[in-house]
Amino acid sequence: GQNIDQPTEMTATEGAIVQINCTYQTSGFNGLFWYQQHAGEAPTFLSYNVLDGLEEKGRFSSFLSRSKGYSYLLLKELQMKDSASYLCALASISTDKLIFGTGTRLQVFP
Amino acid sequence: EPEVTQTPSHQVTQMGQEVILRCVPISNHLYFYWYRQILGQKVEFLVSFYNNEISEKSEIFDDQFSVERPDGSNFTLKIRSTKLEDSAMYFCASRPMNTEAFFGQGTRLTVV
């Protein structure tokens, strides 16, 4: 089985930087994804790591360490619209289905 | 930009009835999925579909559920004998080879 753990809630200030962590226990996976989900809406893709290291996409970066079972999503220059849930998900080796963590609800304050 | 579309956006049904949730995946995608999200809970995998057949299903996806790709564009999820606990947001997703999955906007199913 796969266990994926994320903090339940985080708060941050507009303009700041926030790091959302994800730890997992699994026998293997194809890649690790980060999605953003606003309340009542669909998950939208943010970032994807296959190999260890940092992937940067504008204000969002994601890091993966397979040996440590650990990933993080880094959000820079926070904006109010970044208030949402951030979902860490592992893609299975067989069918690439996504197994999601519980998500981290981020609230950005002025 | 191509997108996954789902209909209806909302569905209210009486307990015991059958519902069909419809999805049109992005046209050149090869893999199709259904996920479910009960209010306030995490997104849960239901089933994956590839090459016109189910490639994997979760323990949630029992005999109450079925999927079909009746033509070249639609991908449907049928839920028979709905129960109160089937109330959830149902997301369809699709992807090509080796990239991220794209999600539809979801169908909010309410069983009363």
mmCIF file of C-alpha atoms in Angstrom:
data_model
loop_
_atom_site.group_PDB
_atom_site.id
_atom_site.type_symbol
_atom_site.label_atom_id
_atom_site.label_comp_id
_atom_site.label_asym_id
_atom_site.label_seq_id
_atom_site.Cartn_x
_atom_site.Cartn_y
_atom_site.Cartn_z
ATOM 1 C CA GLY A 1 0.000 0.000 0.000
ATOM 2 C CA GLN A 2 0.931 3.643 -0.111
ATOM 3 C CA ASN A 3 0.772 6.176 2.713
ATOM 4 C CA ILE A 4 1.065 9.815 1.766
ATOM 5 C CA ASP A 5 1.201 12.405 4.529
ATOM 6 C CA GLN A 6 0.816 16.164 4.315
ATOM 7 C CA PRO A 7 0.115 18.818 6.927
ATOM 8 C CA THR A 8 -3.600 19.499 7.113
ATOM 9 C CA GLU A 9 -3.486 23.275 7.152
ATOM 10 C CA MET A 10 -0.987 26.082 6.717
ATOM 11 C CA THR A 11 -1.197 29.846 6.749
ATOM 12 C CA ALA A 12 1.070 32.429 5.172
ATOM 13 C CA THR A 13 1.214 36.104 4.309
ATOM 14 C CA GLU A 14 0.847 37.659 0.871
ATOM 15 C CA GLY A 15 4.268 38.091 -0.756
ATOM 16 C CA ALA A 16 5.917 35.459 1.424
ATOM 17 C CA ILE A 17 7.327 32.027 0.570
ATOM 18 C CA VAL A 18 5.734 28.816 1.817
ATOM 19 C CA GLN A 19 6.929 25.222 1.682
ATOM 20 C CA ILE A 20 4.404 22.394 1.767
ATOM 21 C CA ASN A 21 5.870 19.018 2.649
ATOM 22 C CA CYS A 22 4.809 15.561 1.571
ATOM 23 C CA THR A 23 6.178 12.319 2.956
ATOM 24 C CA TYR A 24 5.296 8.898 1.666
ATOM 25 C CA GLN A 25 5.885 5.193 2.155
ATOM 26 C CA THR A 26 5.597 3.112 -1.000
ATOM 27 C CA SER A 27 7.320 0.265 -2.763
ATOM 28 C CA GLY A 28 7.718 2.213 -5.993
ATOM 29 C CA PHE A 29 6.168 4.844 -8.192
ATOM 30 C CA ASN A 30 6.626 6.507 -11.573
ATOM 31 C CA GLY A 31 6.543 10.103 -10.493
ATOM 32 C CA LEU A 32 5.293 12.509 -7.873
ATOM 33 C CA PHE A 33 2.759 15.174 -8.810
ATOM 34 C CA TRP A 34 1.530 18.338 -7.165
ATOM 35 C CA TYR A 35 -1.957 19.619 -7.909
ATOM 36 C CA GLN A 36 -3.829 22.707 -6.738
ATOM 37 C CA GLN A 37 -7.518 22.446 -5.873
ATOM 38 C CA HIS A 38 -9.789 25.371 -5.096
ATOM 39 C CA ALA A 39 -12.893 24.513 -3.096
ATOM 40 C CA GLY A 40 -15.521 22.808 -5.244
ATOM 41 C CA GLU A 41 -13.274 22.701 -8.297
ATOM 42 C CA ALA A 42 -11.131 20.154 -10.089
ATOM 43 C CA PRO A 43 -7.463 19.532 -9.267
ATOM 44 C CA THR A 44 -5.184 21.412 -11.650
ATOM 45 C CA PHE A 45 -1.622 20.334 -12.377
ATOM 46 C CA LEU A 46 1.246 22.319 -10.909
ATOM 47 C CA SER A 47 4.447 20.306 -11.036
ATOM 48 C CA TYR A 48 5.902 16.844 -11.555
ATOM 49 C CA ASN A 49 9.090 15.099 -10.404
ATOM 50 C CA VAL A 50 10.430 11.832 -11.745
ATOM 51 C CA LEU A 51 14.057 12.146 -10.693
ATOM 52 C CA ASP A 52 15.487 13.512 -7.475
ATOM 53 C CA GLY A 53 16.004 17.227 -7.431
ATOM 54 C CA LEU A 54 14.245 20.492 -7.989
ATOM 55 C CA GLU A 55 11.806 21.346 -10.773
ATOM 56 C CA GLU A 56 11.036 25.041 -11.180
ATOM 57 C CA LYS A 57 7.970 26.480 -12.915
ATOM 58 C CA GLY A 58 7.608 30.187 -12.366
ATOM 59 C CA ARG A 59 6.475 30.892 -8.798
ATOM 60 C CA PHE A 60 6.139 27.171 -8.074
ATOM 61 C CA SER A 61 8.940 24.667 -7.515
ATOM 62 C CA SER A 62 8.833 21.052 -6.418
ATOM 63 C CA PHE A 63 11.556 18.909 -4.940
ATOM 64 C CA LEU A 64 11.835 15.142 -4.672
ATOM 65 C CA SER A 65 14.127 12.850 -2.706
ATOM 66 C CA ARG A 66 13.256 9.224 -3.380
ATOM 67 C CA SER A 67 15.777 7.917 -0.842
ATOM 68 C CA LYS A 68 14.166 10.001 1.916
ATOM 69 C CA GLY A 69 10.561 9.453 0.806
ATOM 70 C CA TYR A 70 10.051 13.178 0.756
ATOM 71 C CA SER A 71 8.847 15.941 -1.516
ATOM 72 C CA TYR A 72 7.973 19.571 -1.092
ATOM 73 C CA LEU A 73 6.176 22.245 -3.055
ATOM 74 C CA LEU A 74 7.583 25.744 -2.761
ATOM 75 C CA LEU A 75 5.353 28.716 -3.519
ATOM 76 C CA LYS A 76 7.044 32.105 -3.867
ATOM 77 C CA GLU A 77 5.604 35.629 -3.913
ATOM 78 C CA LEU A 78 2.346 34.380 -2.496
ATOM 79 C CA GLN A 79 -0.855 35.910 -3.793
ATOM 80 C CA MET A 80 -4.336 35.818 -2.288
ATOM 81 C CA LYS A 81 -5.475 33.574 -5.142
ATOM 82 C CA ASP A 82 -2.997 30.927 -3.968
ATOM 83 C CA SER A 83 -5.369 30.143 -1.100
ATOM 84 C CA ALA A 84 -6.368 26.589 -1.997
ATOM 85 C CA SER A 85 -5.643 22.960 -1.188
ATOM 86 C CA TYR A 86 -2.383 21.504 -2.466
ATOM 87 C CA LEU A 87 -2.435 17.811 -3.240
ATOM 88 C CA CYS A 88 0.590 15.546 -3.365
ATOM 89 C CA ALA A 89 0.036 12.441 -5.523
ATOM 90 C CA LEU A 90 2.075 9.416 -6.519
ATOM 91 C CA ALA A 91 1.699 7.832 -9.971
ATOM 92 C CA SER A 92 1.657 4.055 -9.770
ATOM 93 C CA ILE A 93 4.070 2.022 -11.853
ATOM 94 C CA SER A 94 1.415 -0.180 -13.459
ATOM 95 C CA THR A 95 -1.319 2.165 -14.676
ATOM 96 C CA ASP A 96 -0.062 5.616 -13.693
ATOM 97 C CA LYS A 97 -3.176 6.040 -11.554
ATOM 98 C CA LEU A 98 -2.682 8.856 -9.072
ATOM 99 C CA ILE A 99 -2.838 8.121 -5.374
ATOM 100 C CA PHE A 100 -3.513 11.367 -3.550
ATOM 101 C CA GLY A 101 -2.574 12.509 -0.108
ATOM 102 C CA THR A 102 -5.139 14.238 2.059
ATOM 103 C CA GLY A 103 -4.032 17.644 0.818
ATOM 104 C CA THR A 104 -2.805 20.757 2.589
ATOM 105 C CA ARG A 105 -5.206 23.657 2.874
ATOM 106 C CA LEU A 106 -3.243 26.892 2.505
ATOM 107 C CA GLN A 107 -4.702 30.223 3.560
ATOM 108 C CA VAL A 108 -2.942 33.380 2.414
ATOM 109 C CA PHE A 109 -3.600 36.510 4.439
ATOM 110 C CA PRO A 110 -2.993 40.122 3.406
ATOM 111 C CA GLU B 1 -6.910 24.735 -25.013
ATOM 112 C CA PRO B 2 -8.381 21.203 -25.004
ATOM 113 C CA GLU B 3 -10.138 20.182 -21.829
ATOM 114 C CA VAL B 4 -11.933 17.262 -20.238
ATOM 115 C CA THR B 5 -15.653 17.955 -20.069
ATOM 116 C CA GLN B 6 -18.135 16.336 -17.718
ATOM 117 C CA THR B 7 -21.915 16.351 -17.651
ATOM 118 C CA PRO B 8 -24.010 17.000 -15.736
ATOM 119 C CA SER B 9 -22.307 19.394 -13.328
ATOM 120 C CA HIS B 10 -24.853 18.503 -10.661
ATOM 121 C CA GLN B 11 -27.021 15.415 -10.293
ATOM 122 C CA VAL B 12 -29.563 14.744 -7.582
ATOM 123 C CA THR B 13 -30.955 11.243 -7.427
ATOM 124 C CA GLN B 14 -33.084 9.174 -5.096
ATOM 125 C CA MET B 15 -31.528 6.331 -3.171
ATOM 126 C CA GLY B 16 -31.745 3.105 -5.139
ATOM 127 C CA GLN B 17 -31.767 4.789 -8.545
ATOM 128 C CA GLU B 18 -29.148 4.382 -11.236
ATOM 129 C CA VAL B 19 -27.081 7.321 -12.504
ATOM 130 C CA ILE B 20 -24.782 7.725 -15.471
ATOM 131 C CA LEU B 21 -22.022 10.304 -15.291
ATOM 132 C CA ARG B 22 -20.595 11.369 -18.606
ATOM 133 C CA CYS B 23 -17.134 12.497 -19.620
ATOM 134 C CA VAL B 24 -15.499 13.533 -22.865
ATOM 135 C CA PRO B 25 -11.736 13.094 -22.447
ATOM 136 C CA ILE B 26 -9.219 15.082 -24.470
ATOM 137 C CA SER B 27 -9.249 13.566 -27.938
ATOM 138 C CA ASN B 28 -5.694 12.256 -28.336
ATOM 139 C CA HIS B 29 -5.386 10.939 -24.792
ATOM 140 C CA LEU B 30 -4.934 7.234 -24.173
ATOM 141 C CA TYR B 31 -5.636 6.711 -20.468
ATOM 142 C CA PHE B 32 -8.897 7.532 -18.730
ATOM 143 C CA TYR B 33 -9.735 7.592 -15.056
ATOM 144 C CA TRP B 34 -12.585 8.148 -12.637
ATOM 145 C CA TYR B 35 -11.923 9.563 -9.188
ATOM 146 C CA ARG B 36 -14.257 10.394 -6.331
ATOM 147 C CA GLN B 37 -14.024 13.022 -3.618
ATOM 148 C CA ILE B 38 -16.406 12.922 -0.696
ATOM 149 C CA LEU B 39 -16.904 16.387 0.795
ATOM 150 C CA GLY B 40 -13.949 17.361 2.945
ATOM 151 C CA GLN B 41 -11.988 14.213 2.120
ATOM 152 C CA LYS B 42 -9.203 13.300 -0.252
ATOM 153 C CA VAL B 43 -9.457 12.465 -3.926
ATOM 154 C CA GLU B 44 -9.833 8.672 -4.260
ATOM 155 C CA PHE B 45 -9.014 6.538 -7.282
ATOM 156 C CA LEU B 46 -11.885 4.453 -8.636
ATOM 157 C CA VAL B 47 -10.852 2.977 -11.991
ATOM 158 C CA SER B 48 -8.435 3.336 -14.884
ATOM 159 C CA PHE B 49 -9.252 2.484 -18.500
ATOM 160 C CA TYR B 50 -6.860 1.858 -21.364
ATOM 161 C CA ASN B 51 -7.202 0.273 -24.788
ATOM 162 C CA ASN B 52 -10.951 -0.181 -24.337
ATOM 163 C CA GLU B 53 -10.758 -2.090 -21.105
ATOM 164 C CA ILE B 54 -10.367 -1.607 -17.377
ATOM 165 C CA SER B 55 -6.668 -1.660 -16.489
ATOM 166 C CA GLU B 56 -7.056 -1.251 -12.746
ATOM 167 C CA LYS B 57 -9.828 -0.706 -10.208
ATOM 168 C CA SER B 58 -9.868 0.093 -6.519
ATOM 169 C CA GLU B 59 -11.702 -1.763 -3.782
ATOM 170 C CA ILE B 60 -14.335 0.984 -3.921
ATOM 171 C CA PHE B 61 -15.150 0.035 -7.523
ATOM 172 C CA ASP B 62 -17.345 -2.971 -6.797
ATOM 173 C CA ASP B 63 -20.242 -4.489 -8.757
ATOM 174 C CA GLN B 64 -22.270 -1.343 -8.175
ATOM 175 C CA PHE B 65 -20.039 0.522 -10.610
ATOM 176 C CA SER B 66 -19.270 0.092 -14.290
ATOM 177 C CA VAL B 67 -17.512 2.101 -16.989
ATOM 178 C CA GLU B 68 -17.964 2.239 -20.719
ATOM 179 C CA ARG B 69 -16.462 3.938 -23.720
ATOM 180 C CA PRO B 70 -19.453 3.570 -26.014
ATOM 181 C CA ASP B 71 -17.952 5.511 -28.908
ATOM 182 C CA GLY B 72 -14.730 7.292 -29.794
ATOM 183 C CA SER B 73 -15.333 10.249 -27.519
ATOM 184 C CA ASN B 74 -17.452 9.484 -24.452
ATOM 185 C CA PHE B 75 -16.387 7.752 -21.242
ATOM 186 C CA THR B 76 -19.168 6.990 -18.781
ATOM 187 C CA LEU B 77 -19.439 5.896 -15.155
ATOM 188 C CA LYS B 78 -22.629 4.076 -14.177
ATOM 189 C CA ILE B 79 -23.602 3.741 -10.536
ATOM 190 C CA ARG B 80 -26.418 1.288 -9.841
ATOM 191 C CA SER B 81 -28.641 1.243 -6.748
ATOM 192 C CA THR B 82 -27.210 4.469 -5.396
ATOM 193 C CA LYS B 83 -26.705 4.826 -1.659
ATOM 194 C CA LEU B 84 -26.488 7.915 0.502
ATOM 195 C CA GLU B 85 -22.752 7.379 0.894
ATOM 196 C CA ASP B 86 -22.267 7.617 -2.879
ATOM 197 C CA SER B 87 -22.835 11.370 -2.561
ATOM 198 C CA ALA B 88 -19.573 12.929 -3.691
ATOM 199 C CA MET B 89 -17.823 14.846 -6.425
ATOM 200 C CA TYR B 90 -16.877 12.521 -9.285
ATOM 201 C CA PHE B 91 -13.943 13.569 -11.444
ATOM 202 C CA CYS B 92 -13.008 12.178 -14.816
ATOM 203 C CA ALA B 93 -9.383 12.519 -15.915
ATOM 204 C CA SER B 94 -7.393 11.657 -19.015
ATOM 205 C CA ARG B 95 -3.780 11.762 -20.095
ATOM 206 C CA PRO B 96 -1.529 10.903 -23.027
ATOM 207 C CA MET B 97 1.630 8.847 -22.475
ATOM 208 C CA ASN B 98 3.966 9.856 -19.655
ATOM 209 C CA THR B 99 2.551 13.234 -18.656
ATOM 210 C CA GLU B 100 0.201 14.653 -16.103
ATOM 211 C CA ALA B 101 -3.485 13.790 -15.907
ATOM 212 C CA PHE B 102 -6.017 16.467 -16.829
ATOM 213 C CA PHE B 103 -9.170 16.597 -14.740
ATOM 214 C CA GLY B 104 -12.684 17.557 -15.726
ATOM 215 C CA GLN B 105 -14.662 19.995 -13.607
ATOM 216 C CA GLY B 106 -16.507 17.165 -11.922
ATOM 217 C CA THR B 107 -20.083 16.048 -11.347
ATOM 218 C CA ARG B 108 -21.500 16.701 -7.907
ATOM 219 C CA LEU B 109 -23.729 13.733 -7.109
ATOM 220 C CA THR B 110 -26.230 14.052 -4.291
ATOM 221 C CA VAL B 111 -28.192 10.967 -3.262
ATOM 222 C CA VAL B 112 -31.321 11.729 -1.220
#
